[in-house]
Amino acid sequence: MSDALEVLNQVGKWKEAGKGVAVATVITTWGSSPRPVGSQLGVDDSGAMVGSVSGGCIEGAVVKEALDAIKDGKPRLLDFGVTDEQAWDVGLACGGKVQVFVEKVG
Amino acid sequence: MQASTLAALQAARTARKPIVLATRLGDAAETLVYPDKAEGAQAGDATLVAAARRALGTGKSETIDVGADKVFLNVYVPPPRLVIVGAVHIAQTLAPMATMLEFDVTVVDPRGAWATAARFPGVKVIKEWADEAFQEMGLDVSTAVVTLTHDPKLDDPALESALKSDAFYIGALGSRKTHAKRKERLAAVGITDEMFARVHGPVGLNIGAKSPAEIAVSILGQIVEVRARRLESLAAPKVAA
């Protein structure tokens, strides 16, 4: 759980340095998914990351959405999974599904 | 997430206080729920606050329905704590490994030559007798205690005090023979067999550990296992009577 603190602390440092920052949080999982509900990924406006929301499978797509959220300030709810109808171009190798909430900090 | 929310989460962690951040997924409106108060957008919503307080108890983050809204409850509980009695060689490898496993680590030893900050960079070192130090810090249910000194006058009072606390794990370094003698000595101060059964001794998983680092791995493997089983049992649905 205190990897959550690592994320919060880094996000705090980025904010202090005047950067745009977003936080992504795993809010639902189905089947086998690599990171539990509550896991977080912090992203700054250069695309730097802290923490994780998967084993590396979906971070690329989440960072892209996070950068958009930093720009437009709107929160996003993302679904990832092999059977996902929204046809994300990334799936989870383990066959699980995760739902990730992305929001701007600040 | 608002900057003030970020600050509140960090402050709660520093103070080792549990907190729930409730985020309404539609508009990212935030409510902070503490054991004794609630602040923010939906602080007046009894359903939300009650659900958040339940989540504080189980430590489990989840999405709930509040009216027509989906609200995500993210539970931030303080990390587990490891108290190491004996600022000895094994402690010097155990402390950084436990820190890596996200434990708050404290080393306790009344002996000035051992209990130095230089021997334990980045770790809290208390130069006191363990039973006195325990009273000040308060051993709660998220605390593990390991005694490493081999010296009865240091280990015994620590174990006696730990056994009277809620610590989720108590371990004592020493052979089977040493452990049997320890049991006899503690019986003399009123520790029953049933109470003593809580002590993991010889400490650690039986992985043939020899070096200080290997012994640290064996101890931490056991602590991680005991903690995970306990959390699993808390999260498991209660069997209907």
Coordinates of C-alpha atoms in Angstrom, one line a residue:
Chain A
M1 CA 0.0 0.0 0.0
S2 CA 2.8 2.4 0.7
D3 CA 3.8 2.3 -3.0
A4 CA 0.7 4.6 -3.0
L5 CA 2.8 7.0 -0.9
E6 CA 5.7 6.8 -3.4
V7 CA 3.3 7.9 -6.1
L8 CA 1.7 10.6 -4.0
N9 CA 5.1 12.0 -3.0
Q10 CA 6.4 12.1 -6.5
V11 CA 3.2 13.7 -7.8
G12 CA 3.6 16.3 -5.0
K13 CA 7.2 17.0 -6.1
W14 CA 6.1 17.3 -9.8
K15 CA 3.4 19.8 -8.7
E16 CA 5.8 21.8 -6.7
A17 CA 8.1 22.0 -9.7
G18 CA 5.2 23.5 -11.6
K19 CA 4.5 20.5 -13.9
G20 CA 1.2 19.3 -15.1
V21 CA 0.4 16.0 -13.5
A22 CA -2.3 13.3 -13.7
V23 CA -3.0 10.3 -11.6
A24 CA -4.4 7.0 -12.9
T25 CA -6.1 4.6 -10.5
V26 CA -7.2 0.9 -10.9
I27 CA -10.8 1.0 -9.8
T28 CA -12.2 -2.4 -10.9
T29 CA -10.6 -5.7 -11.9
W30 CA -12.0 -8.9 -13.3
G31 CA -10.2 -12.2 -13.6
S32 CA -6.5 -12.2 -13.2
S33 CA -5.1 -8.7 -13.3
P34 CA -1.6 -7.8 -12.3
R35 CA -2.2 -4.9 -10.0
P36 CA -5.0 -4.7 -7.3
V37 CA -7.8 -2.2 -7.1
G38 CA -6.4 1.1 -5.7
S39 CA -3.0 0.8 -7.5
Q40 CA -1.9 4.1 -8.9
L41 CA 0.3 5.5 -11.7
G42 CA 1.4 9.1 -11.6
V43 CA 2.3 10.8 -14.9
D44 CA 3.8 14.3 -15.5
D45 CA 3.5 16.4 -18.6
S46 CA 6.7 15.0 -20.1
G47 CA 5.3 11.5 -19.9
A48 CA 7.5 10.5 -16.9
M49 CA 5.8 7.7 -14.7
V50 CA 5.8 6.6 -11.1
G51 CA 4.0 3.5 -9.8
S52 CA 1.9 1.2 -12.0
V53 CA -1.6 0.1 -13.0
S54 CA -0.6 -3.2 -14.7
G55 CA 2.5 -5.3 -15.3
G56 CA 3.4 -2.9 -18.0
C57 CA 0.8 -4.0 -20.5
I58 CA -1.4 -0.9 -20.6
E59 CA 0.8 1.9 -19.2
G60 CA 1.5 3.2 -22.6
A61 CA -2.2 3.8 -23.4
V62 CA -2.8 5.2 -19.9
V63 CA 0.0 7.7 -20.2
K64 CA -1.4 8.9 -23.5
E65 CA -4.8 9.5 -21.9
A66 CA -3.1 11.1 -18.8
L67 CA -1.4 13.6 -21.1
D68 CA -4.7 14.4 -22.7
A69 CA -6.3 14.8 -19.2
I70 CA -3.5 17.2 -18.2
K71 CA -4.3 19.3 -21.3
D72 CA -8.1 19.4 -21.1
G73 CA -8.6 18.8 -17.3
K74 CA -11.4 16.3 -17.9
P75 CA -11.4 13.0 -15.9
R76 CA -11.6 9.7 -17.9
L77 CA -12.8 6.2 -17.2
L78 CA -10.8 3.6 -19.3
D79 CA -11.6 -0.1 -19.9
F80 CA -8.9 -2.5 -20.9
G81 CA -9.3 -6.2 -21.6
V82 CA -9.2 -8.9 -24.3
T83 CA -13.0 -8.8 -24.7
D84 CA -13.4 -5.1 -24.6
E85 CA -15.9 -3.8 -27.1
Q86 CA -14.3 -0.4 -27.3
A87 CA -11.5 -2.1 -29.2
W88 CA -8.6 -0.7 -27.4
D89 CA -5.4 -1.6 -29.3
V90 CA -3.9 -2.9 -26.1
G91 CA -5.1 -5.9 -24.2
L92 CA -3.9 -7.7 -21.1
A93 CA -1.7 -10.7 -21.9
C94 CA -3.1 -12.4 -18.8
G95 CA -6.6 -12.3 -20.1
G96 CA -7.9 -10.1 -17.3
K97 CA -9.8 -6.9 -17.5
V98 CA -9.2 -3.6 -15.6
Q99 CA -10.9 -0.3 -15.4
V100 CA -8.7 2.7 -14.8
F101 CA -9.8 6.2 -13.7
V102 CA -7.5 9.0 -15.0
E103 CA -7.7 12.6 -13.6
K104 CA -5.6 15.7 -13.6
V105 CA -4.1 16.8 -10.3
G106 CA -4.4 20.3 -9.3
Chain B
M1 CA -7.4 15.2 -7.7
Q2 CA -7.2 18.5 -5.9
A3 CA -3.9 19.7 -4.5
S4 CA -5.4 19.9 -1.1
T5 CA -6.5 16.3 -1.3
L6 CA -3.0 15.2 -2.2
A7 CA -1.7 17.1 0.9
A8 CA -4.3 15.5 3.1
L9 CA -3.4 12.0 1.9
Q10 CA 0.3 12.7 2.6
A11 CA -0.4 14.1 6.0
A12 CA -2.5 11.1 7.0
R13 CA 0.2 8.7 5.9
T14 CA 2.9 10.7 7.9
A15 CA 0.7 10.5 11.0
R16 CA 0.0 6.8 10.4
K17 CA -3.8 7.5 10.3
P18 CA -6.1 5.6 7.9
I19 CA -8.2 7.6 5.4
V20 CA -10.5 7.0 2.5
L21 CA -10.6 9.1 -0.6
A22 CA -14.1 8.9 -2.2
T23 CA -14.1 10.0 -5.9
R24 CA -17.3 10.4 -7.8
L25 CA -16.4 9.0 -11.2
G26 CA -18.7 11.3 -13.2
D27 CA -17.1 14.6 -12.2
A28 CA -14.1 13.6 -10.0
A29 CA -15.7 15.3 -7.0
E30 CA -13.8 14.3 -3.9
T31 CA -14.7 13.5 -0.3
L32 CA -12.2 12.6 2.4
V33 CA -13.5 10.2 5.1
Y34 CA -11.6 9.8 8.4
P35 CA -12.6 7.5 11.2
D36 CA -14.0 10.5 13.1
K37 CA -14.9 13.0 10.4
A38 CA -15.6 13.6 6.7
E39 CA -14.8 16.6 4.5
G40 CA -15.5 17.5 0.9
A41 CA -18.2 17.3 -1.8
Q42 CA -20.3 14.4 -0.3
A43 CA -19.3 14.7 3.3
G44 CA -23.0 15.0 4.2
D45 CA -24.0 11.8 2.4
A46 CA -24.7 9.2 5.1
T47 CA -24.6 6.3 2.6
L48 CA -21.2 7.2 1.3
V49 CA -19.7 8.0 4.7
A50 CA -21.0 4.7 6.1
A51 CA -19.6 2.7 3.2
A52 CA -16.2 4.5 3.5
R53 CA -16.0 3.7 7.2
R54 CA -16.7 0.0 6.4
A55 CA -13.9 0.1 3.9
L56 CA -11.6 1.6 6.5
G57 CA -12.3 -1.6 8.5
T58 CA -11.6 -4.1 5.8
G59 CA -8.8 -2.0 4.1
K60 CA -10.4 -2.9 0.7
S61 CA -10.8 -0.3 -2.0
E62 CA -13.9 -0.6 -4.2
T63 CA -16.5 1.1 -6.4
I64 CA -19.9 1.7 -4.9
D65 CA -23.2 3.0 -6.1
V66 CA -24.4 6.2 -4.3
G67 CA -27.8 7.0 -5.7
A68 CA -27.3 7.2 -9.5
D69 CA -23.5 7.8 -9.1
K70 CA -20.5 5.5 -9.2
V71 CA -18.1 6.4 -6.4
F72 CA -14.7 4.9 -6.0
L73 CA -13.5 4.4 -2.4
N74 CA -9.7 4.3 -2.3
V75 CA -8.5 3.2 1.2
Y76 CA -5.2 4.5 2.3
V77 CA -4.1 2.5 5.4
P78 CA -0.8 3.0 7.2
P79 CA 1.9 0.6 6.1
P80 CA 2.9 -2.3 8.5
R81 CA 5.6 -1.6 11.0
L82 CA 8.6 -3.9 11.8
V83 CA 10.3 -3.4 15.2
I84 CA 13.7 -5.1 15.3
V85 CA 15.1 -5.7 18.8
G86 CA 18.9 -5.9 18.7
A87 CA 21.0 -3.6 16.4
V88 CA 23.1 -6.6 15.4
H89 CA 24.6 -7.7 12.1
I90 CA 21.4 -9.4 10.9
A91 CA 19.4 -6.3 11.7
Q92 CA 21.7 -4.4 9.3
T93 CA 20.4 -6.5 6.4
L94 CA 16.9 -7.0 7.8
A95 CA 16.2 -3.3 8.1
P96 CA 16.9 -2.2 4.5
M97 CA 15.1 -5.3 3.1
A98 CA 12.0 -4.6 5.2
T99 CA 12.1 -1.0 4.1
M100 CA 12.1 -2.2 0.5
L101 CA 9.0 -4.3 1.4
E102 CA 7.4 -1.0 2.5
F103 CA 7.5 -1.6 6.2
D104 CA 8.1 1.3 8.6
V105 CA 11.2 0.0 10.4
T106 CA 12.4 0.8 13.9
V107 CA 15.5 -0.7 15.5
V108 CA 15.6 -0.9 19.3
D109 CA 18.7 -1.6 21.4
P110 CA 19.8 -0.1 24.7
R111 CA 23.5 -0.6 23.9
G112 CA 25.1 2.6 22.6
A113 CA 27.8 0.8 20.6
W114 CA 25.2 -1.0 18.5
A115 CA 22.3 1.4 18.3
T116 CA 23.9 4.1 16.1
A117 CA 22.4 5.9 13.1
A118 CA 25.7 5.2 11.2
R119 CA 25.0 1.5 11.3
F120 CA 21.4 2.0 10.1
P121 CA 21.2 4.7 7.5
G122 CA 17.6 5.9 6.9
V123 CA 16.1 3.8 9.7
K124 CA 14.7 4.9 13.0
V125 CA 17.0 3.8 15.8
I126 CA 15.9 3.9 19.4
K127 CA 18.5 3.5 22.2
E128 CA 16.3 2.2 24.9
W129 CA 15.2 -1.1 26.5
A130 CA 12.7 -2.7 24.3
D131 CA 9.8 -2.9 26.8
E132 CA 10.1 0.8 27.5
A133 CA 10.3 1.7 23.8
F134 CA 7.3 -0.5 23.1
Q135 CA 5.2 1.4 25.6
E136 CA 6.0 4.7 23.9
M137 CA 5.3 3.5 20.4
G138 CA 2.4 1.2 21.1
L139 CA 2.5 -2.1 19.3
D140 CA -0.7 -2.3 17.2
V141 CA -2.2 -5.0 15.0
S142 CA -0.1 -3.8 12.0
T143 CA 3.2 -4.3 13.9
A144 CA 5.6 -7.2 13.6
V145 CA 8.4 -7.7 16.3
V146 CA 11.6 -9.7 15.9
T147 CA 14.1 -10.2 18.6
L148 CA 17.7 -10.8 17.4
T149 CA 20.1 -10.2 20.4
H150 CA 20.3 -13.8 21.7
D151 CA 20.7 -12.2 25.1
P152 CA 17.9 -13.2 27.5
K153 CA 18.2 -9.9 29.4
L154 CA 17.4 -8.0 26.2
D155 CA 15.2 -10.4 24.3
D156 CA 13.0 -11.7 27.2
P157 CA 11.5 -8.4 28.4
A158 CA 10.9 -7.6 24.7
L159 CA 9.0 -10.8 24.1
E160 CA 7.1 -10.5 27.3
S161 CA 5.9 -7.1 26.3
A162 CA 5.2 -8.0 22.7
L163 CA 3.1 -11.0 23.8
K164 CA 0.9 -8.7 25.8
S165 CA 0.3 -6.5 22.7
D166 CA -1.7 -6.9 19.5
A167 CA 1.4 -7.4 17.3
F168 CA 0.4 -9.5 14.3
Y169 CA 3.8 -11.3 14.3
I170 CA 6.4 -12.0 16.9
G171 CA 9.6 -13.9 16.1
A172 CA 12.7 -14.7 18.1
L173 CA 16.1 -15.7 16.7
G174 CA 17.7 -18.7 18.4
S175 CA 17.9 -22.5 18.1
R176 CA 15.2 -25.0 19.2
K177 CA 17.2 -25.5 22.4
T178 CA 17.5 -21.7 23.0
H179 CA 13.8 -21.4 22.3
A180 CA 12.8 -24.1 24.8
K181 CA 14.8 -22.4 27.5
R182 CA 13.2 -19.1 26.6
K183 CA 9.8 -20.7 27.0
E184 CA 10.8 -21.8 30.6
R185 CA 12.1 -18.4 31.6
L186 CA 9.0 -16.6 30.3
A187 CA 6.7 -19.1 32.0
A188 CA 8.3 -18.0 35.3
V189 CA 7.0 -14.4 34.6
G190 CA 3.5 -15.6 33.8
I191 CA 3.6 -16.3 30.0
T192 CA 1.5 -19.4 29.5
D193 CA 2.2 -22.0 26.8
E194 CA -0.8 -20.7 24.9
M195 CA 0.6 -17.2 24.9
F196 CA 4.1 -18.4 24.0
A197 CA 2.8 -20.3 21.0
R198 CA 2.5 -16.9 19.2
V199 CA 6.3 -16.6 19.1
H200 CA 7.8 -17.9 15.8
G201 CA 10.9 -19.6 16.9
P202 CA 13.3 -20.6 15.6
V203 CA 12.5 -17.5 13.6
G204 CA 11.8 -17.5 9.8
L205 CA 11.0 -19.9 7.0
N206 CA 13.1 -23.0 6.9
I207 CA 15.1 -22.3 3.7
G208 CA 18.5 -23.3 5.0
A209 CA 19.5 -19.6 5.6
K210 CA 23.0 -19.1 6.9
S211 CA 24.3 -15.6 6.1
P212 CA 22.7 -12.5 7.7
A213 CA 21.1 -11.6 4.4
E214 CA 19.7 -15.1 3.9
I215 CA 18.3 -15.1 7.5
A216 CA 16.7 -11.7 6.8
V217 CA 15.0 -13.2 3.7
S218 CA 13.8 -16.1 5.7
I219 CA 12.4 -13.8 8.4
L220 CA 10.7 -11.5 6.0
G221 CA 9.3 -14.4 4.0
Q222 CA 7.6 -15.6 7.1
I223 CA 6.3 -12.1 8.1
V224 CA 4.9 -11.5 4.6
E225 CA 3.2 -14.9 4.7
V226 CA 1.7 -14.4 8.2
R227 CA 0.5 -10.9 7.2
A228 CA -1.0 -12.0 3.9
R229 CA -3.0 -14.9 5.5
R230 CA -4.3 -12.5 8.2
L231 CA -5.5 -10.0 5.6
E232 CA -7.0 -12.8 3.5
S233 CA -9.0 -14.0 6.5
L234 CA -10.2 -10.5 7.2
A235 CA -11.3 -10.0 3.6
A236 CA -13.0 -13.4 3.4
P237 CA -16.8 -13.4 3.6
K238 CA -18.0 -14.5 7.0
V239 CA -19.7 -17.9 7.0
A240 CA -23.4 -17.6 7.8
A241 CA -24.3 -18.9 11.2

